CSV table of N, CA, C and O in Angstrom, one decimal:
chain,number,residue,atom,x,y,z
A,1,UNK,N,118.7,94.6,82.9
A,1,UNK,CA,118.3,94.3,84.2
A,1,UNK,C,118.9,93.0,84.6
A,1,UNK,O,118.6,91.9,84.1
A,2,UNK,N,120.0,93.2,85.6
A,2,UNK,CA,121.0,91.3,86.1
A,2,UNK,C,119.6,91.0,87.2
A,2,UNK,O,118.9,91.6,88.0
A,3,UNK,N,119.7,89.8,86.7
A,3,UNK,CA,118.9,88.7,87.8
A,3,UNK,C,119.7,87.8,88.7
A,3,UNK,O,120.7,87.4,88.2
A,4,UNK,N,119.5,87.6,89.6
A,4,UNK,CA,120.4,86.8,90.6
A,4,UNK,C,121.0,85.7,89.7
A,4,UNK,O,122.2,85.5,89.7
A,5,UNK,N,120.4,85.3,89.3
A,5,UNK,CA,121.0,83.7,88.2
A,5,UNK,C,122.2,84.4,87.2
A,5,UNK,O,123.2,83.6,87.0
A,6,UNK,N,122.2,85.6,86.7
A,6,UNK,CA,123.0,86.1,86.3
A,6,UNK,C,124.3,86.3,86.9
A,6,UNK,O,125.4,85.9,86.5
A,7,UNK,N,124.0,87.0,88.1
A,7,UNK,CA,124.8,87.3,89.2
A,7,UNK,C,126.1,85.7,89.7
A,7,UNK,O,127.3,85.4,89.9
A,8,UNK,N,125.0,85.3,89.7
A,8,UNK,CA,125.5,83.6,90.1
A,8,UNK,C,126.2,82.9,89.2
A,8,UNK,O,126.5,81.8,89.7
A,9,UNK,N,126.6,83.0,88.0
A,9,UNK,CA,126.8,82.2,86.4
A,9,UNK,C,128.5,83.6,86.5
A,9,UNK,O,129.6,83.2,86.4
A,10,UNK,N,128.2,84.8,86.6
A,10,UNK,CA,129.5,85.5,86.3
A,10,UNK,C,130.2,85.4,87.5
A,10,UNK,O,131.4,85.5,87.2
A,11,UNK,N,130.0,85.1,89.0
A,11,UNK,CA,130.8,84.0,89.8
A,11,UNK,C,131.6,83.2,90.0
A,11,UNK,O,132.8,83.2,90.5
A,12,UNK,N,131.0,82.4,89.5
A,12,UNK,CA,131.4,81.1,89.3
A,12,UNK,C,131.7,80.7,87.5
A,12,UNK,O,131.2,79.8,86.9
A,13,UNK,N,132.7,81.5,87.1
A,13,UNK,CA,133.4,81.3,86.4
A,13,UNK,C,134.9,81.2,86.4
A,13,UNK,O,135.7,82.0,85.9
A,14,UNK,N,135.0,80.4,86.8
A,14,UNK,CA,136.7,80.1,87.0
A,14,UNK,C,137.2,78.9,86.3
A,14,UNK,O,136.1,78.2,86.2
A,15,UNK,N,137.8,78.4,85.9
A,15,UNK,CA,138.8,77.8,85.1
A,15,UNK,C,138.9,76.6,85.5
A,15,UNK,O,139.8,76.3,86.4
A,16,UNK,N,137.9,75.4,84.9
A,16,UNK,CA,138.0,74.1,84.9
A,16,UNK,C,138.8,73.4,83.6
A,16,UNK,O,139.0,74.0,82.6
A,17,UNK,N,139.2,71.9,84.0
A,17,UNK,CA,139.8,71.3,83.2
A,17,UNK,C,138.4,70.9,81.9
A,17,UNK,O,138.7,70.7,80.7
A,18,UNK,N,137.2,70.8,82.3
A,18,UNK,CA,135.8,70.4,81.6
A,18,UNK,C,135.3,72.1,80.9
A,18,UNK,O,135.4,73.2,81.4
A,19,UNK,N,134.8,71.7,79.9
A,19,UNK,CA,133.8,72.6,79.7
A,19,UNK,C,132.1,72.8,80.3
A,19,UNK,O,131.0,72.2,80.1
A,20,UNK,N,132.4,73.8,81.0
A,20,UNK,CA,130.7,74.3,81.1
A,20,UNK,C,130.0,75.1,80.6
A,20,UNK,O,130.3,76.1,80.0
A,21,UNK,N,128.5,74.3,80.7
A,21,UNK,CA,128.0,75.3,79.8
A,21,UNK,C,126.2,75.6,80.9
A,21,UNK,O,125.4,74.7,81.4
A,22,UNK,N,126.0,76.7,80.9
A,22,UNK,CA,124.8,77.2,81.5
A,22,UNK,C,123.6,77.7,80.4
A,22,UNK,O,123.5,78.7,79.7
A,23,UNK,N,123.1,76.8,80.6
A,23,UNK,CA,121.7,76.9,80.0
A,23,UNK,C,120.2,77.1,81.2
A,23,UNK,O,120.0,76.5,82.3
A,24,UNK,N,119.5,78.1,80.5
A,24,UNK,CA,118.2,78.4,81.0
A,24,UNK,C,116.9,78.0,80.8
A,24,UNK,O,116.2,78.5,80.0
A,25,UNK,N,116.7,77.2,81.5
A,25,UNK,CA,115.3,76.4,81.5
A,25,UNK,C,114.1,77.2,81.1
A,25,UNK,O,113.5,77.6,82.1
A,26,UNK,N,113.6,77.5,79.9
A,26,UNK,CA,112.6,78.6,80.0
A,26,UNK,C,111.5,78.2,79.3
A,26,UNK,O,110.8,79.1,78.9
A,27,UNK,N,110.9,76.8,79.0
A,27,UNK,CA,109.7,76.8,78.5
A,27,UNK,C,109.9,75.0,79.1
A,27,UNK,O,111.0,74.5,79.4
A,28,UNK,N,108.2,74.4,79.4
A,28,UNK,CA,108.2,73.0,79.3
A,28,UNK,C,107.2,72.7,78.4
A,28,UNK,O,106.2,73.4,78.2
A,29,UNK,N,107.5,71.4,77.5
A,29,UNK,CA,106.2,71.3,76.6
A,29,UNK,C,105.1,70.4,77.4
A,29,UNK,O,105.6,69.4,77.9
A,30,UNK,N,103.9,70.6,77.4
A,30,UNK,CA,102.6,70.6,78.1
A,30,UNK,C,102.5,69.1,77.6
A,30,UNK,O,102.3,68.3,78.6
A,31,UNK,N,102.4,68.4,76.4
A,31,UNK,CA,102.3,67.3,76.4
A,31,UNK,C,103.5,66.4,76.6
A,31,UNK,O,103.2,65.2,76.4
A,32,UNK,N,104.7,66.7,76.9
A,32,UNK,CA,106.1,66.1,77.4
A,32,UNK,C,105.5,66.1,78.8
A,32,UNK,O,105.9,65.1,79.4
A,33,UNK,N,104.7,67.2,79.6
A,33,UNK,CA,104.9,66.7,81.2
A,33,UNK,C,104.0,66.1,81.3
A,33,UNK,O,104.0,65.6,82.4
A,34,UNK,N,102.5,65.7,80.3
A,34,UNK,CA,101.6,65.1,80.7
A,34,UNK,C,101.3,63.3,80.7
A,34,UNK,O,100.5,62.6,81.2
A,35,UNK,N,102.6,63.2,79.5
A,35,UNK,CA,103.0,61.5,79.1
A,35,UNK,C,104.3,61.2,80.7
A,35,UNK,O,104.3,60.4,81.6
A,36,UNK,N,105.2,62.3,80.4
A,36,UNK,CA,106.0,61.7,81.8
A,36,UNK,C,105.2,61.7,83.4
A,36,UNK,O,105.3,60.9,84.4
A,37,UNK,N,104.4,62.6,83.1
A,37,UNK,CA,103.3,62.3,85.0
A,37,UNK,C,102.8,61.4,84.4
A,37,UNK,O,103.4,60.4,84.9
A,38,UNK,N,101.7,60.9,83.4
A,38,UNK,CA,101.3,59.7,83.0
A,38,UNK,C,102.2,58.4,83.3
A,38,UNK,O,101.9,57.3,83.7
A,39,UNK,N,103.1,58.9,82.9
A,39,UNK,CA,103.9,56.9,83.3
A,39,UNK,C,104.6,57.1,84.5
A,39,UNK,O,105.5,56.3,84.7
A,40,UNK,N,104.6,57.9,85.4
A,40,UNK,CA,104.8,58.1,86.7
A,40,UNK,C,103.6,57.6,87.2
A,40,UNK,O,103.7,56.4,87.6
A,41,UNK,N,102.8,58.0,87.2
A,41,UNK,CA,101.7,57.6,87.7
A,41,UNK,C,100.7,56.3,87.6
A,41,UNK,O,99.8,55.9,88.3
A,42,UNK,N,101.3,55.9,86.6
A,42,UNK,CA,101.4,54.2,86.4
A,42,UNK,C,101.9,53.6,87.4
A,42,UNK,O,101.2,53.0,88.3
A,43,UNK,N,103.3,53.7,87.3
A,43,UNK,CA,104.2,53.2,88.3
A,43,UNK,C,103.2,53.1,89.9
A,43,UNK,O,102.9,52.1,90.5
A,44,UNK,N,103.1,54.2,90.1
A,44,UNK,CA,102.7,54.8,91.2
A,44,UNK,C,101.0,53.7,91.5
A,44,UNK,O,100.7,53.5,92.7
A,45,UNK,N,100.3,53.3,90.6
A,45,UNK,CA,98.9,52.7,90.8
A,45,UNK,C,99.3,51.1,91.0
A,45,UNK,O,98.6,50.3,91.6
A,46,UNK,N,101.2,50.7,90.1
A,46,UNK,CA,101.3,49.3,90.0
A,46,UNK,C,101.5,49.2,91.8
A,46,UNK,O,101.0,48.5,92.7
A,47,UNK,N,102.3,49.9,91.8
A,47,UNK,CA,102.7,50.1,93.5
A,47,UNK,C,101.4,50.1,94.9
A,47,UNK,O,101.0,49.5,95.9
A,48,UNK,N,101.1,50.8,94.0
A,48,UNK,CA,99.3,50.9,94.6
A,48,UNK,C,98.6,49.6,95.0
A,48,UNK,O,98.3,49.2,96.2
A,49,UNK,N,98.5,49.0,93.9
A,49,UNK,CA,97.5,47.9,93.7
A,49,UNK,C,99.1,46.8,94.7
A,49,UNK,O,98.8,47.0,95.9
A,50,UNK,N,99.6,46.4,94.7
A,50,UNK,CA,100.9,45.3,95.0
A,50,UNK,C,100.7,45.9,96.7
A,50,UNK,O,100.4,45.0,97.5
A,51,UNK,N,100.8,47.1,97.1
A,51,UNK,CA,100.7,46.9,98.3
A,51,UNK,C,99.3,47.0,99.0
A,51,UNK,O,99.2,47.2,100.2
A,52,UNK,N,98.4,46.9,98.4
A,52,UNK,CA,96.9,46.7,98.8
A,52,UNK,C,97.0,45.1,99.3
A,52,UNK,O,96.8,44.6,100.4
A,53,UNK,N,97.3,44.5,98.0
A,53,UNK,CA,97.8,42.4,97.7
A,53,UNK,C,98.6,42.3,99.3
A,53,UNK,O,98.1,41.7,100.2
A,54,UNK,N,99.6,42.8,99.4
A,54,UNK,CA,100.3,42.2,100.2
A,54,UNK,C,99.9,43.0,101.6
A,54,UNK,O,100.3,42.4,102.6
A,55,UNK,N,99.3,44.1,101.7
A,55,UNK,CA,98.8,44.0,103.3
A,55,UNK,C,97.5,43.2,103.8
A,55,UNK,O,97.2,43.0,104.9
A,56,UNK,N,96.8,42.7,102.5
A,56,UNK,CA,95.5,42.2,102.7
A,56,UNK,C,95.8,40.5,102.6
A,56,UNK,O,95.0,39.7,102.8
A,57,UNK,N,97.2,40.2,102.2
A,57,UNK,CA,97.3,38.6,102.8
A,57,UNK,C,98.3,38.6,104.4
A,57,UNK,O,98.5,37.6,105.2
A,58,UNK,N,98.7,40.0,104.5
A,58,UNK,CA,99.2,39.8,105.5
A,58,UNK,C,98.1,39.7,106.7
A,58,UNK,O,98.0,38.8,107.6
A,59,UNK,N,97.5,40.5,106.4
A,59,UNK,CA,96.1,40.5,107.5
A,59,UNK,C,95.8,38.8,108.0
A,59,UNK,O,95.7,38.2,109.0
A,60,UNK,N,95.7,38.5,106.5
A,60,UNK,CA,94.3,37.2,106.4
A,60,UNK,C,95.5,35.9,107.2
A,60,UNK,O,95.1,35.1,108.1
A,61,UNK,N,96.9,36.0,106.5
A,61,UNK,CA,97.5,35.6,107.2
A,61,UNK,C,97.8,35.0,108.7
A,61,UNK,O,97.8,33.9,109.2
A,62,UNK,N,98.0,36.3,109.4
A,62,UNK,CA,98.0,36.9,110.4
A,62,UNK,C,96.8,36.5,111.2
A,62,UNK,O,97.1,35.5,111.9
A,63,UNK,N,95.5,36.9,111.2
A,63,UNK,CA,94.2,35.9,111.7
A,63,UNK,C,93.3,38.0,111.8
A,63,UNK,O,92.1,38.4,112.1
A,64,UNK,N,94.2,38.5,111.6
A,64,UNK,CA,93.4,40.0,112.3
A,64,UNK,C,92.0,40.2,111.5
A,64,UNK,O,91.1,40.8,111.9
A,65,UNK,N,92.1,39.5,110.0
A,65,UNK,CA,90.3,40.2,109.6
A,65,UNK,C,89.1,39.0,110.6
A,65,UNK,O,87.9,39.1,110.8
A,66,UNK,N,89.8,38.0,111.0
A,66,UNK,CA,89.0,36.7,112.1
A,66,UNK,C,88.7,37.4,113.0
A,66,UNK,O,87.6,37.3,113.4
A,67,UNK,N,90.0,38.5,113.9
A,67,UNK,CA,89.6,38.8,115.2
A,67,UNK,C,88.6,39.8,114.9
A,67,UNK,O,87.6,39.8,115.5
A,68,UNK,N,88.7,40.7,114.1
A,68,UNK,CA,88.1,41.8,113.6
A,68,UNK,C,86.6,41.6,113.4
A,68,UNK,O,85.9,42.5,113.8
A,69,UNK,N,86.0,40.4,112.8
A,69,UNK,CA,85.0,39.9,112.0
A,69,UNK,C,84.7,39.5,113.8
A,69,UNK,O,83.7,40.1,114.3
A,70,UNK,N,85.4,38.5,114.6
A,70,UNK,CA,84.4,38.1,115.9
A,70,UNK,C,84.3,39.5,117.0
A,70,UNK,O,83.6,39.4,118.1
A,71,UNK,N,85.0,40.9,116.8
A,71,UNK,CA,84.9,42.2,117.2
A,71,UNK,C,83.6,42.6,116.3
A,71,UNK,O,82.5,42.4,116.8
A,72,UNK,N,83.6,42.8,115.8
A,72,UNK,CA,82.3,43.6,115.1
A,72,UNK,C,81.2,42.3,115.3
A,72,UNK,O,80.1,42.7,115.4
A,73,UNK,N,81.4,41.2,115.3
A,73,UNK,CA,80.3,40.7,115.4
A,73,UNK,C,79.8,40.6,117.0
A,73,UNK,O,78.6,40.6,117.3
A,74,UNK,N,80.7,40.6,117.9
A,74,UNK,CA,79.7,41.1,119.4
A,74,UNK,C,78.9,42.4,119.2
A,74,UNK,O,77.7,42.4,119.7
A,75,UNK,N,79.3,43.3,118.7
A,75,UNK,CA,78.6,44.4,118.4
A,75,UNK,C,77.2,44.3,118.2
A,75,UNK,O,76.4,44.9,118.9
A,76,UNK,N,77.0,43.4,117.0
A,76,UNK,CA,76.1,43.4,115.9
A,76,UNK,C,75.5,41.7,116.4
A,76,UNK,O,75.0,41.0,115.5
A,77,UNK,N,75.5,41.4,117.3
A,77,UNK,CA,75.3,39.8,117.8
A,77,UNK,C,75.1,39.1,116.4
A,77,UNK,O,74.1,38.4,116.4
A,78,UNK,N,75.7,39.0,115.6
A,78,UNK,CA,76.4,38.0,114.4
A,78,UNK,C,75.7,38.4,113.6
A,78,UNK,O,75.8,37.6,112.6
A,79,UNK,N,74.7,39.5,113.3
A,79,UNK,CA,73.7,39.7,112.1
A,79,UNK,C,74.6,40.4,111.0
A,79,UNK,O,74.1,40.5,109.9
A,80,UNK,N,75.9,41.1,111.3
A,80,UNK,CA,77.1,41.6,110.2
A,80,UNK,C,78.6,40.7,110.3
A,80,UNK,O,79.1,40.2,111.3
A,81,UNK,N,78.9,40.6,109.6
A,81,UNK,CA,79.6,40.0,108.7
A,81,UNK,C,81.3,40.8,108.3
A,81,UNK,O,81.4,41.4,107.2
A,82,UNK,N,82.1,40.7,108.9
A,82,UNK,CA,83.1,41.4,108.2
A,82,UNK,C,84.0,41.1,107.1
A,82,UNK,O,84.7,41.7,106.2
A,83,UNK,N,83.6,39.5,107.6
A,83,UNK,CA,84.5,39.6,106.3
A,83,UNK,C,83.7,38.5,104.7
A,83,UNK,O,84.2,37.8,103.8
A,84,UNK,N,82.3,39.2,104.9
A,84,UNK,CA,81.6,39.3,103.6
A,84,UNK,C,82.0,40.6,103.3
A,84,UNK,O,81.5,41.0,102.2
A,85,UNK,N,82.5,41.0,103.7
A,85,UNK,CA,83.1,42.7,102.9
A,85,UNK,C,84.4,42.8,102.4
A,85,UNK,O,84.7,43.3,101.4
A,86,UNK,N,85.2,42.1,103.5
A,86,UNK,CA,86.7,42.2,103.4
A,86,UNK,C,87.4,41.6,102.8
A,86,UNK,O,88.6,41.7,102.9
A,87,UNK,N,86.9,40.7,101.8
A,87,UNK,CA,87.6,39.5,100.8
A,87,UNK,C,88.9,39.9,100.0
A,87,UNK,O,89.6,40.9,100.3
A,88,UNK,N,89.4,39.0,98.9
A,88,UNK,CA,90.6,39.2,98.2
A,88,UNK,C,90.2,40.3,96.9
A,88,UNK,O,90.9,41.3,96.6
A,89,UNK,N,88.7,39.8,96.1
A,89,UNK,CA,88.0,40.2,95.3
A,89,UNK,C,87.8,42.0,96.0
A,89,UNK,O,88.6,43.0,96.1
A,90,UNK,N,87.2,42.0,96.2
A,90,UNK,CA,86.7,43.8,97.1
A,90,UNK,C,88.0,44.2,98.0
A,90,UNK,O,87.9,44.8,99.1
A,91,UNK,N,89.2,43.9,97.7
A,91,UNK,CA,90.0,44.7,98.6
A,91,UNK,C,91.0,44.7,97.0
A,91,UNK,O,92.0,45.4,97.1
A,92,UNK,N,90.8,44.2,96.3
A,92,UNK,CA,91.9,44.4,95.3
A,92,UNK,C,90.3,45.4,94.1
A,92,UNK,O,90.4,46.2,93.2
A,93,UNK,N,89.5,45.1,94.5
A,93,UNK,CA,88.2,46.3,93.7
A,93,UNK,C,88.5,47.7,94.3
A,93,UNK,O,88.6,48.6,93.6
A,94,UNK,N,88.7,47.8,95.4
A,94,UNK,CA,89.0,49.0,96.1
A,94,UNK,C,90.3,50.0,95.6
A,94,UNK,O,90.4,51.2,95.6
A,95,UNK,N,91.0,48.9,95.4
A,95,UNK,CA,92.5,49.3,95.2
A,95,UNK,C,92.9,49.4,93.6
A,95,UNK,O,93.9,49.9,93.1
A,96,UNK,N,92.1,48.9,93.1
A,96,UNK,CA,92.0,49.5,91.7
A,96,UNK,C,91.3,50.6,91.6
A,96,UNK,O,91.5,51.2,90.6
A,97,UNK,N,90.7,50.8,92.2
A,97,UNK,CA,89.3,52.7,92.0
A,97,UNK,C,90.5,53.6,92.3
A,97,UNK,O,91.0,54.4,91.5
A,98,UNK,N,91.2,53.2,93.8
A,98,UNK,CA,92.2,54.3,94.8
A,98,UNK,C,93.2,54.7,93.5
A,98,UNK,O,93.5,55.8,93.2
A,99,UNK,N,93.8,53.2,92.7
A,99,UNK,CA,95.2,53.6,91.5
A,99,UNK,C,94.4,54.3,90.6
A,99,UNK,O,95.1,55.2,90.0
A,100,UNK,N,92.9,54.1,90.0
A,100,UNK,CA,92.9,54.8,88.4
A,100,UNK,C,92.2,56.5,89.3
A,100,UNK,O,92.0,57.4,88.6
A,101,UNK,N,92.1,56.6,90.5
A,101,UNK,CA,91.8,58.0,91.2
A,101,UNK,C,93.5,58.8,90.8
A,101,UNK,O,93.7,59.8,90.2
A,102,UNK,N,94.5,57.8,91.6
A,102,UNK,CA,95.7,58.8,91.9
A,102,UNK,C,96.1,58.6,90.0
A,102,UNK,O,96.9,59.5,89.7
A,103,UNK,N,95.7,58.0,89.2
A,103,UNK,CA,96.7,58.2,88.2
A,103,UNK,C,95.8,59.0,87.4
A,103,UNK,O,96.3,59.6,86.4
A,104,UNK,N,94.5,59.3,87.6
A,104,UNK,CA,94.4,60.7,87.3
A,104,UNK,C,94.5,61.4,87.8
A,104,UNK,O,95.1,62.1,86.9
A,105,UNK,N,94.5,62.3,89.1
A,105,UNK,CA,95.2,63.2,89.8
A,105,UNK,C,96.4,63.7,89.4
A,105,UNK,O,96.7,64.7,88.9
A,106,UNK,N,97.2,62.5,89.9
A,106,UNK,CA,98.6,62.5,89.1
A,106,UNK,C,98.8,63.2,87.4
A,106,UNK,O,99.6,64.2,87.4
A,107,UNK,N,98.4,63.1,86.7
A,107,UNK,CA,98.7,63.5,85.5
A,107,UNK,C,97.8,64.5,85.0
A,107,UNK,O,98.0,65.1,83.9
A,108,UNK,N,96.5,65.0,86.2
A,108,UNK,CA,96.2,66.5,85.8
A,108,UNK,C,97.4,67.3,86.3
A,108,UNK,O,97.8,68.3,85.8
A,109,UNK,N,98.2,66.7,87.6
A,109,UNK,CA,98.6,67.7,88.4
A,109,UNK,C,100.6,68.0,87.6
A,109,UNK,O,101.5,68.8,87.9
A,110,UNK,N,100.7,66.6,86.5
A,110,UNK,CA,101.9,67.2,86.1
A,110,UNK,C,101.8,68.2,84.9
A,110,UNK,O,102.7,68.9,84.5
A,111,UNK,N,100.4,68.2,84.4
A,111,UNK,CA,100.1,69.3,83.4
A,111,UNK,C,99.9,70.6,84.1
A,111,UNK,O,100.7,71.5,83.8
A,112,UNK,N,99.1,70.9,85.1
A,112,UNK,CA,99.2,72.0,85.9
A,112,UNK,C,100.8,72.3,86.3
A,112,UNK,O,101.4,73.2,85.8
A,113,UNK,N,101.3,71.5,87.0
A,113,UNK,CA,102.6,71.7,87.6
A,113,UNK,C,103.1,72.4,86.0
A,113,UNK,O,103.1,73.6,86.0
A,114,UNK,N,103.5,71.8,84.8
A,114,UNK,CA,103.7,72.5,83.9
A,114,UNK,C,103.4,73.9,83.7
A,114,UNK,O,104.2,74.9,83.5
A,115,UNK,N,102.5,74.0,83.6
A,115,UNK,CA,101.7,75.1,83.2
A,115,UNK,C,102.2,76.3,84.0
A,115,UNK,O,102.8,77.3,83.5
A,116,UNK,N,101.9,76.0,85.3
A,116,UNK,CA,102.4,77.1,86.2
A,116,UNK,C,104.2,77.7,86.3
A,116,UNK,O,104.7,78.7,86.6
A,117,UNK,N,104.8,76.4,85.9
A,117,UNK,CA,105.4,77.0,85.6
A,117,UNK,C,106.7,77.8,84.5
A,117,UNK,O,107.9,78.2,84.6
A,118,UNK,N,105.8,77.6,83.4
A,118,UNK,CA,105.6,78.2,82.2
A,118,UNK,C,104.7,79.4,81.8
A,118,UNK,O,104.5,79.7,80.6
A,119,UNK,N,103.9,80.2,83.2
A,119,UNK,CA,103.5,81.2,83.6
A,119,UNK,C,105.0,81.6,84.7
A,119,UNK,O,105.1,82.8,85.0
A,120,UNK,N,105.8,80.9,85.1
A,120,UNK,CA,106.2,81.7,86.3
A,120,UNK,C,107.4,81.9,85.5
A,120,UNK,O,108.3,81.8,86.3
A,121,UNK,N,107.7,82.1,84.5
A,121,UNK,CA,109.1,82.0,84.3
A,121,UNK,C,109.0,83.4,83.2
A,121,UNK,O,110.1,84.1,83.0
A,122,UNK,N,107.6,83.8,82.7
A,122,UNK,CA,107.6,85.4,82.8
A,122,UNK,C,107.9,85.8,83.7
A,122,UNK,O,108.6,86.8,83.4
A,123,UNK,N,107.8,85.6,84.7
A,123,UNK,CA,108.6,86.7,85.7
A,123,UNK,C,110.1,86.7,86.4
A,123,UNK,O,110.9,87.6,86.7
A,124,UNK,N,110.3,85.0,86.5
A,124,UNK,CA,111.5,84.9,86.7
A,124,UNK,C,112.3,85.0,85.9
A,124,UNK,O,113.3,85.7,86.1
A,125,UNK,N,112.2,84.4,84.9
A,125,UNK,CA,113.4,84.0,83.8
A,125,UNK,C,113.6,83.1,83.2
A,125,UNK,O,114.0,83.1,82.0
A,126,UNK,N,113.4,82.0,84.2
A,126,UNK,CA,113.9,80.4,84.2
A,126,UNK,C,114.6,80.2,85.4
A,126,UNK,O,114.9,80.9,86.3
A,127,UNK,N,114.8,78.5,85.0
A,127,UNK,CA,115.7,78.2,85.9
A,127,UNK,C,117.0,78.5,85.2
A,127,UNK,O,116.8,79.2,84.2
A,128,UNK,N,118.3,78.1,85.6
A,128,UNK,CA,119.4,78.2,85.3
A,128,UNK,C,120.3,77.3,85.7
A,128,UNK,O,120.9,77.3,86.8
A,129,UNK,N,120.5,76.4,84.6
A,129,UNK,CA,121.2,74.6,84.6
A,129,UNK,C,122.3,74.8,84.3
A,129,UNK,O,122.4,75.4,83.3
A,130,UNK,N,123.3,74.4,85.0
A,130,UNK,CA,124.8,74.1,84.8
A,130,UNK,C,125.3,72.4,84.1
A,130,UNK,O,125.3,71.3,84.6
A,131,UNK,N,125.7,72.8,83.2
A,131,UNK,CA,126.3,71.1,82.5
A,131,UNK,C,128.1,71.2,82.1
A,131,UNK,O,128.9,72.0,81.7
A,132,UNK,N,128.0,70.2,82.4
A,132,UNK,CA,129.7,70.1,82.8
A,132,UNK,C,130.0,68.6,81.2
A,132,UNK,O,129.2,67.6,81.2
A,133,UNK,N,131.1,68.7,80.3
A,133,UNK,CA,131.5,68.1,79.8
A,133,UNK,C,132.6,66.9,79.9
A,133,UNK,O,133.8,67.4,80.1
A,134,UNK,N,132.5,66.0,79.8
A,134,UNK,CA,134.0,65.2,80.3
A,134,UNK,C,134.6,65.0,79.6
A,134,UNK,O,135.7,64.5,79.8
């Protein structure tokens, strides 16, 4: 039974000065995609946490958690407080919960991502990778 990938590999065989070679992607190992989403996902919380830092001195900079804090306080005729909440402490606490959330998400979802498709390649085949020699 030719599968389109097949189809596509006896094509595209014509006569380079390099050697090619086509190989079929047909298994991922489960703990190889769960260490690489794992330090993806690092990256991804350092990123996290750095742009939490720098939009919350931009703010403070800026004067907006002041105007914010004298906006919520007409509301509340001064009995709340905005920025007893909005400090450097509780905005970098927040932003550490959000990074250790996505860096687990992240690294169930490259085990899953694996998984599935190391179920899907019963049906397909694999992928089908072209590598060229120089």
């Amino acid at each position: 039974m030719s599968t389109v990938a097949d189809k596509l590999a006896k094509k595209s065989s014509r006569k380079t000065s390099s050697k090619q070679v086509r190989l079929r992607l047909v298994y991922i190992d489960f703990w190889s995609a769960v260490k690489l989403s794992f330090l993806g996902a690092i990256a991804i919380a350092i990123v996290t946490l750095v742009s939490f830092l720098l939009i919350y001195l931009v703010m403070s900079a800026t004067g907006l958690i002041v105007k914010a804090d004298e906006f919520v306080g007409g509301f509340t005729d001064g009995a709340f407080k905005l920025s007893s909440i909005v400090g450097l402490p509780q905005v970098l606490a927040f932003g550490s919960v959000v990074a250790i959330l996505n860096l687990i998400v992240f690294t169930v979802l490259g085990a899953v991502i694996a998984g599935i498709y190391n179920l899907a390649v019963k049906v397909t085949g694999g992928l089908l990778v072209g590598f060229t020699s120089n």
